[in-house]
XYZ file of C-alpha atoms in Angstrom:
696
model
C -46.702 -22.638 62.148
C -43.450 -24.308 61.342
C -41.158 -25.021 64.285
C -38.267 -23.787 62.174
C -39.889 -20.308 61.542
C -40.560 -20.135 65.328
C -36.947 -20.911 65.905
C -35.834 -18.354 63.345
C -37.779 -15.469 64.766
C -38.222 -16.355 68.436
C -35.130 -18.436 69.409
C -34.262 -19.426 72.811
C -30.646 -19.847 71.868
C -28.369 -18.616 68.989
C -25.079 -20.022 67.786
C -22.795 -17.780 65.624
C -20.622 -19.865 63.298
C -17.484 -17.966 62.521
C -17.839 -15.531 65.406
C -15.267 -12.829 66.075
C -14.378 -10.538 69.024
C -14.063 -7.601 66.682
C -17.443 -5.700 66.756
C -16.362 -3.817 63.678
C -16.260 -6.960 61.560
C -19.244 -8.532 60.010
C -18.779 -11.753 61.977
C -18.390 -9.905 65.227
C -21.518 -7.659 65.001
C -24.359 -10.162 65.717
C -22.901 -11.187 69.124
C -21.977 -7.572 69.999
C -25.647 -6.392 69.162
C -27.272 -9.237 71.105
C -25.199 -8.687 74.243
C -25.580 -4.873 74.077
C -29.345 -5.045 73.646
C -29.881 -7.694 76.462
C -30.959 -10.693 74.517
C -31.774 -13.214 77.365
C -31.388 -16.350 75.391
C -28.126 -18.421 75.251
C -25.503 -17.162 72.782
C -22.845 -19.662 71.525
C -19.982 -18.318 69.470
C -18.157 -20.910 67.419
C -14.700 -20.459 66.054
C -11.542 -22.628 66.667
C -9.330 -19.381 66.863
C -10.778 -18.276 70.235
C -11.786 -19.792 73.623
C -13.644 -16.682 74.862
C -15.422 -13.851 73.121
C -16.789 -10.949 75.079
C -17.083 -13.091 78.206
C -18.806 -15.998 76.586
C -17.261 -19.485 75.931
C -16.215 -19.853 72.245
C -16.580 -23.389 70.947
C -14.104 -24.851 68.504
C -16.784 -26.507 66.401
C -20.429 -27.124 66.085
C -20.257 -30.617 67.506
C -18.897 -29.188 70.760
C -21.900 -27.058 71.428
C -23.572 -27.853 74.772
C -26.970 -28.102 73.178
C -28.594 -27.880 69.691
C -29.074 -24.102 69.251
C -32.596 -23.050 68.002
C -30.934 -20.683 65.532
C -27.587 -20.582 63.838
C -26.036 -17.607 62.293
C -23.450 -18.767 59.602
C -20.808 -16.189 58.903
C -18.252 -18.120 56.911
C -17.234 -18.230 53.284
C -19.568 -20.055 50.815
C -17.574 -23.258 50.511
C -17.395 -23.663 54.296
C -21.032 -22.616 54.784
C -22.257 -25.911 53.091
C -20.264 -27.984 55.554
C -21.555 -25.902 58.440
C -25.078 -26.519 57.434
C -24.477 -30.204 57.377
C -22.853 -30.144 60.861
C -25.782 -27.987 62.229
C -28.278 -30.592 61.070
C -26.243 -33.359 62.723
C -26.288 -31.361 65.928
C -30.047 -30.976 65.844
C -30.432 -27.299 64.720
C -33.466 -26.820 62.562
C -32.875 -23.354 61.037
C -29.873 -21.231 60.037
C -29.282 -17.796 58.710
C -26.684 -17.533 56.044
C -24.777 -14.313 55.576
C -22.516 -16.048 53.067
C -22.625 -14.757 49.497
C -21.382 -16.447 46.363
C -24.475 -18.488 45.616
C -27.405 -17.985 43.223
C -26.706 -14.277 42.805
C -23.317 -15.125 41.110
C -24.485 -16.676 37.837
C -24.271 -20.301 36.806
C -21.514 -21.409 39.168
C -23.282 -19.711 42.059
C -26.558 -21.357 41.169
C -24.826 -24.750 41.138
C -23.356 -24.040 44.668
C -26.762 -22.874 45.913
C -28.288 -26.128 44.652
C -25.685 -28.086 46.507
C -26.358 -25.996 49.593
C -30.045 -26.770 49.409
C -29.416 -30.490 48.829
C -27.256 -30.461 52.002
C -29.863 -28.578 53.948
C -32.697 -30.996 52.974
C -30.595 -34.024 53.621
C -29.744 -32.872 57.163
C -33.076 -31.328 58.023
C -32.084 -27.603 58.227
C -34.277 -24.785 56.990
C -32.296 -21.857 55.590
C -32.857 -18.109 55.594
C -30.668 -16.703 52.755
C -28.053 -17.150 51.603
C -26.605 -13.727 50.854
C -28.583 -12.017 53.516
C -27.861 -9.866 56.574
C -30.045 -11.635 59.135
C -33.126 -11.171 61.191
C -34.284 -9.009 64.109
C -36.981 -9.644 66.781
C -36.983 -6.352 68.680
C -39.527 -7.672 71.203
C -36.874 -9.997 72.656
C -33.829 -7.768 71.824
C -32.445 -10.242 69.289
C -30.618 -8.486 66.406
C -29.105 -11.563 64.680
C -27.646 -9.356 62.000
C -24.738 -7.338 60.830
C -26.960 -4.620 59.505
C -26.103 -0.975 60.112
C -29.711 -0.541 61.237
C -28.794 -2.335 64.511
C -25.996 0.167 65.196
C -28.727 1.720 67.273
C -30.720 -0.666 69.378
C -33.858 -1.457 67.312
C -37.140 -0.121 68.737
C -39.974 -2.556 68.934
C -43.326 -1.638 67.359
C -46.352 -2.829 65.484
C -44.639 -3.139 62.083
C -43.224 -6.315 60.571
C -40.903 -5.792 57.688
C -39.263 -8.350 55.312
C -36.980 -7.566 52.429
C -35.219 -9.572 49.803
C -32.631 -6.768 49.571
C -30.312 -6.375 52.574
C -28.822 -2.920 52.122
C -32.061 -1.383 50.761
C -34.112 -3.100 53.563
C -31.709 -1.586 56.058
C -32.300 1.842 54.601
C -36.063 1.469 54.709
C -35.910 0.257 58.307
C -33.869 3.232 59.265
C -36.299 5.625 57.571
C -39.139 3.965 59.449
C -37.241 4.564 62.744
C -36.849 8.216 61.813
C -40.580 8.493 61.505
C -41.169 6.930 64.768
C -42.405 3.643 63.331
C -41.224 0.737 65.465
C -40.283 -2.417 63.615
C -41.013 -5.548 65.783
C -39.681 -7.954 63.250
C -37.082 -7.313 60.503
C -36.284 -10.244 58.158
C -33.906 -10.199 55.164
C -34.286 -13.310 53.005
C -31.566 -12.575 50.502
C -31.526 -15.158 47.789
C -34.565 -16.911 49.354
C -33.270 -20.346 48.551
C -35.569 -21.835 51.125
C -37.460 -19.766 53.679
C -39.458 -17.185 51.925
C -40.403 -13.635 52.786
C -44.007 -14.705 52.904
C -43.395 -17.562 55.427
C -41.710 -15.067 57.700
C -44.491 -12.476 57.444
C -47.061 -15.088 57.953
C -45.524 -15.899 61.302
C -45.477 -12.218 62.328
C -49.173 -11.750 61.624
C -49.915 -14.107 64.470
C -48.356 -11.737 66.934
C -51.023 -9.549 68.450
C -48.437 -6.724 68.690
C -48.189 -6.491 64.878
C -50.623 -4.354 63.104
C -49.033 -4.009 59.684
C -46.841 -6.265 57.503
C -44.575 -4.683 54.835
C -42.322 -6.139 52.153
C -39.770 -5.345 49.558
C -39.929 -7.867 46.779
C -37.534 -8.386 43.953
C -38.864 -11.693 42.782
C -41.682 -14.177 43.252
C -41.389 -17.881 42.774
C -44.561 -19.127 44.441
C -47.497 -16.800 44.009
C -49.777 -19.166 46.113
C -47.742 -18.131 49.202
C -48.286 -14.520 48.565
C -51.942 -14.941 47.843
C -52.493 -17.040 51.008
C -50.603 -14.351 53.053
C -52.665 -11.589 51.502
C -55.913 -13.432 52.261
C -54.811 -13.959 55.857
C -53.776 -10.230 56.247
C -57.091 -8.997 54.956
C -59.254 -11.359 57.104
C -57.131 -10.392 60.204
C -57.461 -6.696 59.340
C -53.623 -6.383 59.127
C -52.657 -4.919 55.868
C -49.787 -6.270 53.756
C -47.936 -3.485 51.995
C -45.473 -4.317 49.335
C -42.929 -2.623 47.069
C -42.321 -4.934 44.107
C -39.571 -3.919 41.774
C -39.087 -5.093 38.170
C -41.802 -2.928 36.797
C -39.690 -2.477 33.611
C -37.218 -4.749 31.730
C -34.158 -3.113 33.184
C -35.371 -3.413 36.709
C -36.306 -6.985 36.189
C -32.830 -7.798 34.854
C -31.272 -5.968 37.843
C -33.439 -7.953 40.278
C -32.404 -11.226 38.662
C -28.688 -10.349 38.906
C -29.108 -9.188 42.490
C -30.729 -12.071 44.183
C -31.129 -14.586 41.404
C -34.890 -13.982 41.383
C -37.139 -13.416 38.383
C -39.355 -10.515 38.759
C -42.212 -11.868 36.556
C -44.563 -9.717 34.553
C -45.442 -6.656 36.468
C -48.930 -6.241 35.090
C -49.897 -9.608 36.305
C -48.504 -9.085 39.750
C -50.174 -5.637 39.976
C -53.597 -7.162 38.969
C -53.382 -10.095 41.405
C -52.085 -7.882 44.216
C -55.042 -5.570 43.908
C -57.497 -8.465 43.598
C -56.111 -10.166 46.734
C -55.889 -7.023 48.928
C -52.141 -6.347 48.844
C -51.548 -2.539 49.129
C -48.845 -1.901 46.662
C -46.365 0.987 47.280
C -44.387 2.635 44.452
C -41.188 3.093 46.487
C -39.814 3.182 50.073
C -41.328 6.629 50.893
C -44.852 5.609 49.717
C -44.459 2.449 51.619
C -43.748 4.241 54.890
C -46.500 6.679 54.279
C -48.850 3.761 53.993
C -47.370 2.091 57.077
C -47.852 5.192 59.070
C -51.381 5.570 57.905
C -52.307 2.059 58.769
C -50.529 2.087 62.112
C -52.246 5.317 63.222
C -55.597 5.388 61.499
C -58.646 3.132 61.167
C -59.662 1.851 57.765
C -62.460 3.959 56.288
C -65.840 2.410 55.352
C -65.935 4.093 51.934
C -64.020 6.321 49.519
C -65.470 9.759 50.282
C -62.728 12.169 51.297
C -63.181 15.593 52.946
C -60.256 17.936 52.636
C -59.864 20.698 55.249
C -57.114 23.200 54.522
C -55.744 26.595 55.221
C -54.718 26.999 51.537
C -57.037 26.928 48.666
C -54.277 25.997 46.297
C -53.332 22.935 48.250
C -56.963 21.937 48.396
C -57.193 22.021 44.668
C -54.062 19.918 44.205
C -55.342 17.277 46.679
C -58.744 17.085 45.068
C -57.114 16.552 41.682
C -55.000 13.835 43.049
C -57.891 12.165 44.885
C -59.875 12.024 41.604
C -56.896 10.576 39.776
C -56.735 7.729 42.356
C -60.518 6.989 42.162
C -61.388 8.644 45.482
C -64.583 10.728 45.786
C -64.269 14.375 46.995
C -68.077 14.696 47.465
C -70.077 17.872 47.552
C -70.921 18.340 51.151
C -74.558 18.190 52.191
C -76.713 21.229 52.812
C -76.781 20.622 56.589
C -73.002 20.306 56.650
C -72.510 23.548 54.783
C -74.924 25.468 57.026
C -72.946 24.293 60.099
C -69.740 25.300 58.455
C -71.025 28.803 57.721
C -71.412 29.232 61.492
C -67.771 28.183 62.054
C -65.447 29.408 59.324
C -64.713 32.957 58.339
C -66.759 34.655 55.572
C -63.741 34.685 53.327
C -63.342 30.948 53.730
C -65.046 28.200 51.597
C -67.593 25.660 52.674
C -67.275 23.387 49.610
C -65.018 20.357 49.579
C -62.133 21.228 49.925
C -62.975 23.319 52.936
C -60.807 26.386 53.300
C -60.776 27.441 56.882
C -58.049 30.140 56.243
C -55.362 31.132 58.679
C -57.907 32.472 61.053
C -57.963 29.213 62.944
C -54.678 30.187 64.701
C -56.480 32.978 66.524
C -59.574 30.790 66.981
C -58.556 27.065 67.165
C -62.159 26.133 67.423
C -62.389 26.900 63.743
C -60.362 23.849 62.891
C -61.681 21.464 65.506
C -65.394 22.264 64.681
C -64.770 22.283 60.956
C -63.242 18.817 61.126
C -65.973 17.582 63.336
C -68.768 18.900 60.996
C -67.253 17.459 57.817
C -66.550 14.002 59.322
C -70.199 13.866 60.293
C -71.278 14.282 56.700
C -72.755 10.866 55.496
C -70.839 11.102 52.209
C -67.475 11.420 53.947
C -65.512 8.469 55.174
C -62.097 9.966 55.716
C -60.614 13.401 56.348
C -57.255 15.027 55.364
C -56.147 18.226 57.243
C -53.607 20.315 55.389
C -51.357 23.088 56.972
C -47.758 24.325 56.666
C -45.000 25.726 58.941
C -46.610 27.134 62.088
C -43.428 26.910 64.186
C -44.667 29.484 66.574
C -47.854 27.523 67.131
C -46.587 23.944 67.448
C -47.863 23.349 70.980
C -51.218 24.837 70.239
C -51.685 22.751 67.118
C -50.619 19.573 68.888
C -53.380 20.193 71.349
C -55.852 20.977 68.579
C -55.125 17.716 66.810
C -55.305 15.768 70.012
C -58.784 17.170 70.677
C -59.849 16.291 67.129
C -58.573 12.769 67.695
C -60.378 12.485 71.002
C -63.809 13.144 69.422
C -63.312 11.926 65.754
C -65.763 9.255 64.654
C -63.988 8.692 61.380
C -60.309 8.351 60.514
C -58.254 11.387 59.455
C -54.705 12.117 58.346
C -52.674 15.279 58.911
C -50.622 16.765 56.067
C -48.238 19.150 57.572
C -45.547 20.704 55.355
C -42.222 21.656 57.085
C -43.670 20.810 60.492
C -41.777 21.488 63.680
C -39.940 18.324 64.635
C -41.361 18.363 68.214
C -44.767 18.592 66.897
C -44.349 15.570 64.613
C -43.015 13.576 67.451
C -45.806 14.594 69.757
C -48.520 13.769 67.187
C -47.024 10.444 66.305
C -46.828 9.507 69.985
C -50.504 10.409 70.198
C -51.348 8.002 67.451
C -51.978 10.645 64.776
C -50.687 10.126 61.256
C -48.638 13.008 59.848
C -47.360 13.156 56.316
C -45.271 15.932 54.991
C -46.277 15.845 51.319
C -49.542 17.134 49.796
C -50.140 14.482 47.085
C -48.461 11.878 49.317
C -51.098 12.381 51.980
C -53.801 11.586 49.341
C -51.813 8.579 48.188
C -51.801 7.334 51.752
C -55.583 7.893 51.984
C -56.087 5.958 48.867
C -54.168 3.051 50.290
C -56.501 3.002 53.356
C -59.572 3.091 51.108
C -58.180 0.347 48.823
C -57.653 -1.973 51.764
C -61.124 -1.230 53.128
C -62.595 -2.062 49.675
C -60.638 -5.227 49.488
C -61.591 -6.335 53.057
C -65.238 -5.782 52.321
C -65.020 -7.678 48.960
C -62.835 -10.540 50.120
C -64.493 -11.263 53.495
C -68.000 -11.311 51.827
C -67.122 -14.687 50.353
C -65.277 -17.762 51.658
C -61.599 -18.048 51.249
C -60.887 -19.327 47.612
C -59.583 -22.738 46.985
C -56.763 -22.553 44.512
C -55.857 -25.319 42.138
C -52.734 -24.025 40.531
C -52.115 -27.106 38.428
C -48.865 -26.741 36.485
C -48.807 -27.934 32.777
C -47.911 -31.620 32.677
C -45.895 -31.416 29.510
C -43.337 -29.176 27.945
C -45.323 -29.472 24.638
C -47.752 -26.674 23.953
C -49.828 -26.697 20.700
C -52.953 -25.223 19.264
C -56.318 -26.805 19.879
C -58.441 -27.013 16.624
C -60.934 -24.158 16.490
C -64.063 -26.333 16.536
C -62.805 -28.409 19.496
C -61.881 -25.220 21.282
C -65.472 -23.881 20.441
C -67.073 -26.907 22.042
C -64.886 -26.702 25.229
C -65.511 -23.004 25.695
C -69.320 -23.303 25.028
C -69.456 -25.959 27.699
C -68.213 -23.535 30.224
C -70.886 -21.025 29.199
C -68.725 -18.654 27.126
C -70.617 -16.826 24.314
C -69.163 -17.566 20.926
C -70.422 -17.090 17.335
C -71.590 -20.280 15.614
C -69.003 -21.991 13.442
C -68.347 -24.998 11.222
C -65.235 -26.605 9.778
C -65.449 -27.443 6.098
C -63.175 -29.196 3.640
C -63.474 -26.990 0.561
C -65.165 -24.108 -1.022
C -68.362 -25.963 -1.865
C -68.755 -27.269 1.721
C -68.008 -23.621 2.957
C -70.973 -22.407 0.946
C -73.290 -25.060 2.379
C -72.159 -24.288 5.878
C -72.653 -20.540 5.354
C -76.232 -21.236 4.281
C -76.855 -23.216 7.358
C -75.394 -20.671 9.706
C -76.958 -17.718 7.878
C -75.302 -14.729 6.030
C -73.249 -12.820 6.521
C -70.297 -14.979 7.489
C -66.585 -15.008 7.867
C -64.269 -17.613 6.302
C -60.893 -18.406 7.755
C -58.124 -20.866 7.071
C -57.817 -23.613 9.582
C -54.244 -24.913 10.298
C -52.222 -25.770 13.372
C -49.240 -24.121 11.490
C -50.975 -20.857 10.822
C -51.846 -18.979 14.031
C -51.940 -15.552 12.601
C -54.258 -16.032 9.694
C -54.589 -12.493 8.488
C -50.850 -12.363 7.768
C -51.136 -14.878 4.920
C -54.467 -13.645 3.566
C -56.321 -16.364 5.318
C -59.401 -14.358 6.455
C -62.394 -12.971 4.645
C -65.198 -11.075 6.517
C -68.662 -9.937 5.925
C -69.487 -12.380 3.114
C -73.202 -11.872 2.289
C -74.033 -14.560 -0.204
C -72.955 -17.914 -1.540
C -70.933 -16.624 -4.485
C -68.786 -14.341 -2.290
C -68.222 -17.243 0.050
C -67.150 -19.478 -2.789
C -64.692 -16.866 -4.260
C -63.241 -15.993 -0.831
C -62.766 -19.671 0.148
C -60.875 -20.444 -3.143
C -58.738 -17.372 -2.601
C -57.929 -18.280 0.947
C -56.845 -21.792 -0.030
C -54.669 -20.379 -2.796
C -53.071 -17.830 -0.495
C -52.264 -20.575 1.999
C -50.612 -22.674 -0.695
C -48.457 -19.849 -1.901
C -47.652 -18.047 1.406
C -47.443 -21.099 3.802
C -46.642 -24.026 1.453
C -45.390 -26.215 4.353
C -48.468 -25.652 6.436
C -50.890 -28.506 7.248
C -54.317 -27.462 6.126
C -57.308 -28.842 8.089
C -59.929 -26.955 6.015
C -61.915 -23.790 6.111
C -63.592 -22.448 9.206
C -66.987 -20.758 8.597
C -68.267 -18.438 11.274
C -71.355 -16.279 11.756
C -70.649 -12.470 11.627
C -71.491 -10.539 14.812
C -72.882 -6.933 14.710
C -70.143 -4.463 15.610
C -70.262 -3.330 19.179
C -67.607 -2.085 21.685
C -64.546 -4.158 21.002
C -63.063 -5.944 24.019
C -60.267 -8.584 24.477
C -60.283 -11.361 27.047
C -57.853 -14.248 27.649
C -56.048 -16.453 30.095
C -52.638 -17.921 30.493
C -50.684 -19.970 32.941
C -48.424 -17.735 34.875
C -45.366 -19.368 36.527
C -46.091 -17.755 39.876
C -49.876 -17.433 40.022
C -51.139 -20.299 37.877
C -54.176 -19.398 35.611
C -54.549 -15.709 35.261
C -57.205 -13.808 33.399
C -56.950 -10.755 31.222
C -59.534 -8.255 30.084
C -59.177 -5.062 28.137
C -60.541 -2.639 25.669
C -59.824 -3.749 22.027
C -58.468 -1.927 19.094
C -56.025 0.924 19.900
C -56.606 0.546 23.581
C -54.826 -2.801 23.619
C -52.511 -2.381 20.652
C -51.004 0.974 21.664
C -52.188 1.847 25.119
C -52.020 -1.678 26.544
C -55.084 -0.937 28.536
C -55.582 -4.376 30.079
C -56.010 -5.706 33.615
C -55.004 -9.171 35.031
C -56.462 -11.253 37.877
C -56.030 -14.703 39.212
C -58.586 -17.483 38.694
C -60.859 -18.182 40.327
C -62.745 -14.900 40.216
C -65.581 -13.844 42.372
C -68.290 -11.584 40.743
C -66.739 -8.646 42.725
C -63.251 -9.507 41.497
C -64.560 -9.367 37.844
C -66.254 -6.066 38.513
C -63.028 -4.700 39.944
C -61.148 -5.717 36.739
C -63.451 -3.637 34.709
C -63.339 -0.637 37.036
C -59.541 -0.637 36.709
C -59.465 -0.106 33.010
C -58.223 3.261 32.053
C -60.792 3.533 29.281
C -63.672 2.216 31.331
C -65.862 5.244 30.338
C -66.185 3.665 26.959
C -68.272 0.943 28.544
C -70.849 3.608 29.493
C -71.328 4.540 25.897
C -69.537 7.361 23.989
C -69.918 9.124 20.611
C -73.296 7.456 20.013
C -72.235 4.007 20.966
C -74.727 2.410 23.461
C -73.627 1.483 26.899
C -72.278 -1.989 27.393
C -74.240 -4.711 29.503
C -71.626 -4.842 32.293
C -73.438 -7.721 34.004
C -73.032 -9.787 30.858
C -69.318 -8.793 30.728
C -68.893 -9.882 34.228
C -70.754 -13.172 33.575
C -68.337 -13.783 30.675
C -65.297 -13.130 32.855
C -66.597 -15.477 35.476
C -67.309 -18.175 32.883
C -63.721 -17.737 31.652
C -62.446 -18.116 35.233
C -64.400 -21.372 35.617
C -62.989 -22.600 32.359
C -59.485 -21.707 33.485
C -59.753 -23.630 36.771
C -61.330 -26.710 35.181
C -58.958 -26.950 32.191
C -55.418 -26.876 33.551
C -54.082 -28.211 30.259
C -54.947 -24.771 28.577
C -51.878 -22.586 29.043
C -53.075 -19.763 26.802
C -56.404 -18.538 25.430
C -57.123 -15.420 23.438
C -60.634 -14.237 22.772
C -60.091 -11.280 20.474
C -62.275 -9.554 19.676
C -65.167 -9.916 22.096
C -68.027 -7.604 21.064
C -69.873 -6.115 24.024
C -73.073 -4.273 23.669
C -76.353 -3.520 25.471
C -77.615 -7.026 24.670
C -74.590 -9.033 25.926
C -71.228 -10.206 24.759
C -70.014 -12.352 21.887
C -66.518 -13.706 21.129
C -65.831 -13.779 17.348
C -62.224 -15.158 17.319
C -60.389 -17.477 19.646
C -57.028 -19.162 19.853
C -56.452 -21.896 22.424
C -53.062 -23.346 23.286
C -52.823 -26.601 25.307
C -50.385 -29.106 26.522
C -52.702 -31.532 24.663
C -52.732 -29.467 21.554
C -51.564 -30.307 18.013
C -47.948 -31.111 17.467
């Protein structure tokens, strides 16, 4: 681990550049908070206006400091901040937090100033957290090096690490976590993230045995490799990484860019890679904290079978619906389980799943404790959710009931308690029991536990991947001739129809006779990428004469509709029998390198955008996960007379595409559309490859 990150998050001394004796001012708050909370390291205020601040010697400048501070908090205007960083480096300080704004978030002039800041930092050997941030907190050592309102109350240490690119929103999330009894051991705001990244900070926190969960609020992502490495580490350590990533839509992406100078990137790519690599994605701050609470207080289930025990049939139905929407199983309980339940719950209850124990359990608490014990023992059940509401007159009784369940539970469970008495919530959380006060939200939290468990089993079953995110070596990108592309793809084991490049109509006929009818004929030109648009494609040609006529018409269409285009000839391809239409492809993503795409073709991709992304290289299980995430995946099992698709062949094709992506870094984009998938395998019938070595 970097010495600079150690100094940032566990410093033995802190200098405050631009310190003030006024605790109501931004530059007075860090020293006030650290002295109030009992930080035991040395604190060095620096400001030529003062000689003493709150009983501590105040130094006139950085050069006068008695020792190089581990960490410097810079609280001066942007123009002076750059000079301060240089002076800190000369004094021997390795890392600084910059509260100063007026950098990359302020447009072109701000970006130029930020570039100068980074040039200065690199020259003088200083790592930077920020600029435009509100600091860092290590609650374990009582070090709130921040001006955040969250520190108005002494931060409470706990098993959660939280890092945020947003300062104010991050403060709000931290405060909400505190209100739920979730102690934040580390809180880091990276602001513009000009240097030290959110991922670097969280990577450090995972090494702390006191941390069980890492969480993040992301506005942009410059280096996907850092996120992937952090996610892999979190999964293998069993410490989930929970992330809210904004910029899901264009307006949000623009807002993120203007806020911290970060580009959000395409959300579908982030979503696919996050799922593949085991990041648990949250929709918003409430969902994040539900997930954090679930992971702090619950073990990860070994499967996706959920049992619902409720006092309300209506709530049970709502939860079962939501579980199915999220891909969870609400299994029919086994016969033995049902028999045992009949001996426990009232006759007017229900022994299915959901299990309705009715309100009778208040008179007989054993109804709940035994019902939960019985359903958790069912082999199809991996996780339980217990639903109830109000019960203010029974708070102490119910706390005891849940503690008894906790003491004997062999599988994880969550409590969904609507409008619960506050003292009951506090008591249960102190007892290590996860309580969520929303019906669907409880199911969402359960789904997060299940997703992380699935990812952990999938990812730890294979060695950690070796990534080769080779960036394109040229700004030029051009099309690769179809036959050359065919040979390159076939060499990686991708199934493509036979093809031949011909010079004219007569040669096209000869090629068609060699390939076998029926065939397709297409114009071949580096200047005509969308061949259908100029009448450059003819399909289903069953004899020599139809090939000749079509070839002549295609050449004529190209001469009329694309007179400036360079024509390489005519591509003759075998026709494939119609099957389920799929699309596959790859492209070079600025954050994650080569990413793969798969989706259902036709209306599914054109209108519904039913596609899934993942990062190369893929494991077999990664490819299977991609198919499972398609909204229209039922089509692959055969519908309306169509036979089921050979999924193993589809997965083989995706894995071959992954290998191609890794071994061919010059290819920045590839479309295989359509790919016909059937019971006898897959076959791509059209392809477009763009490469840094392509035609100019």
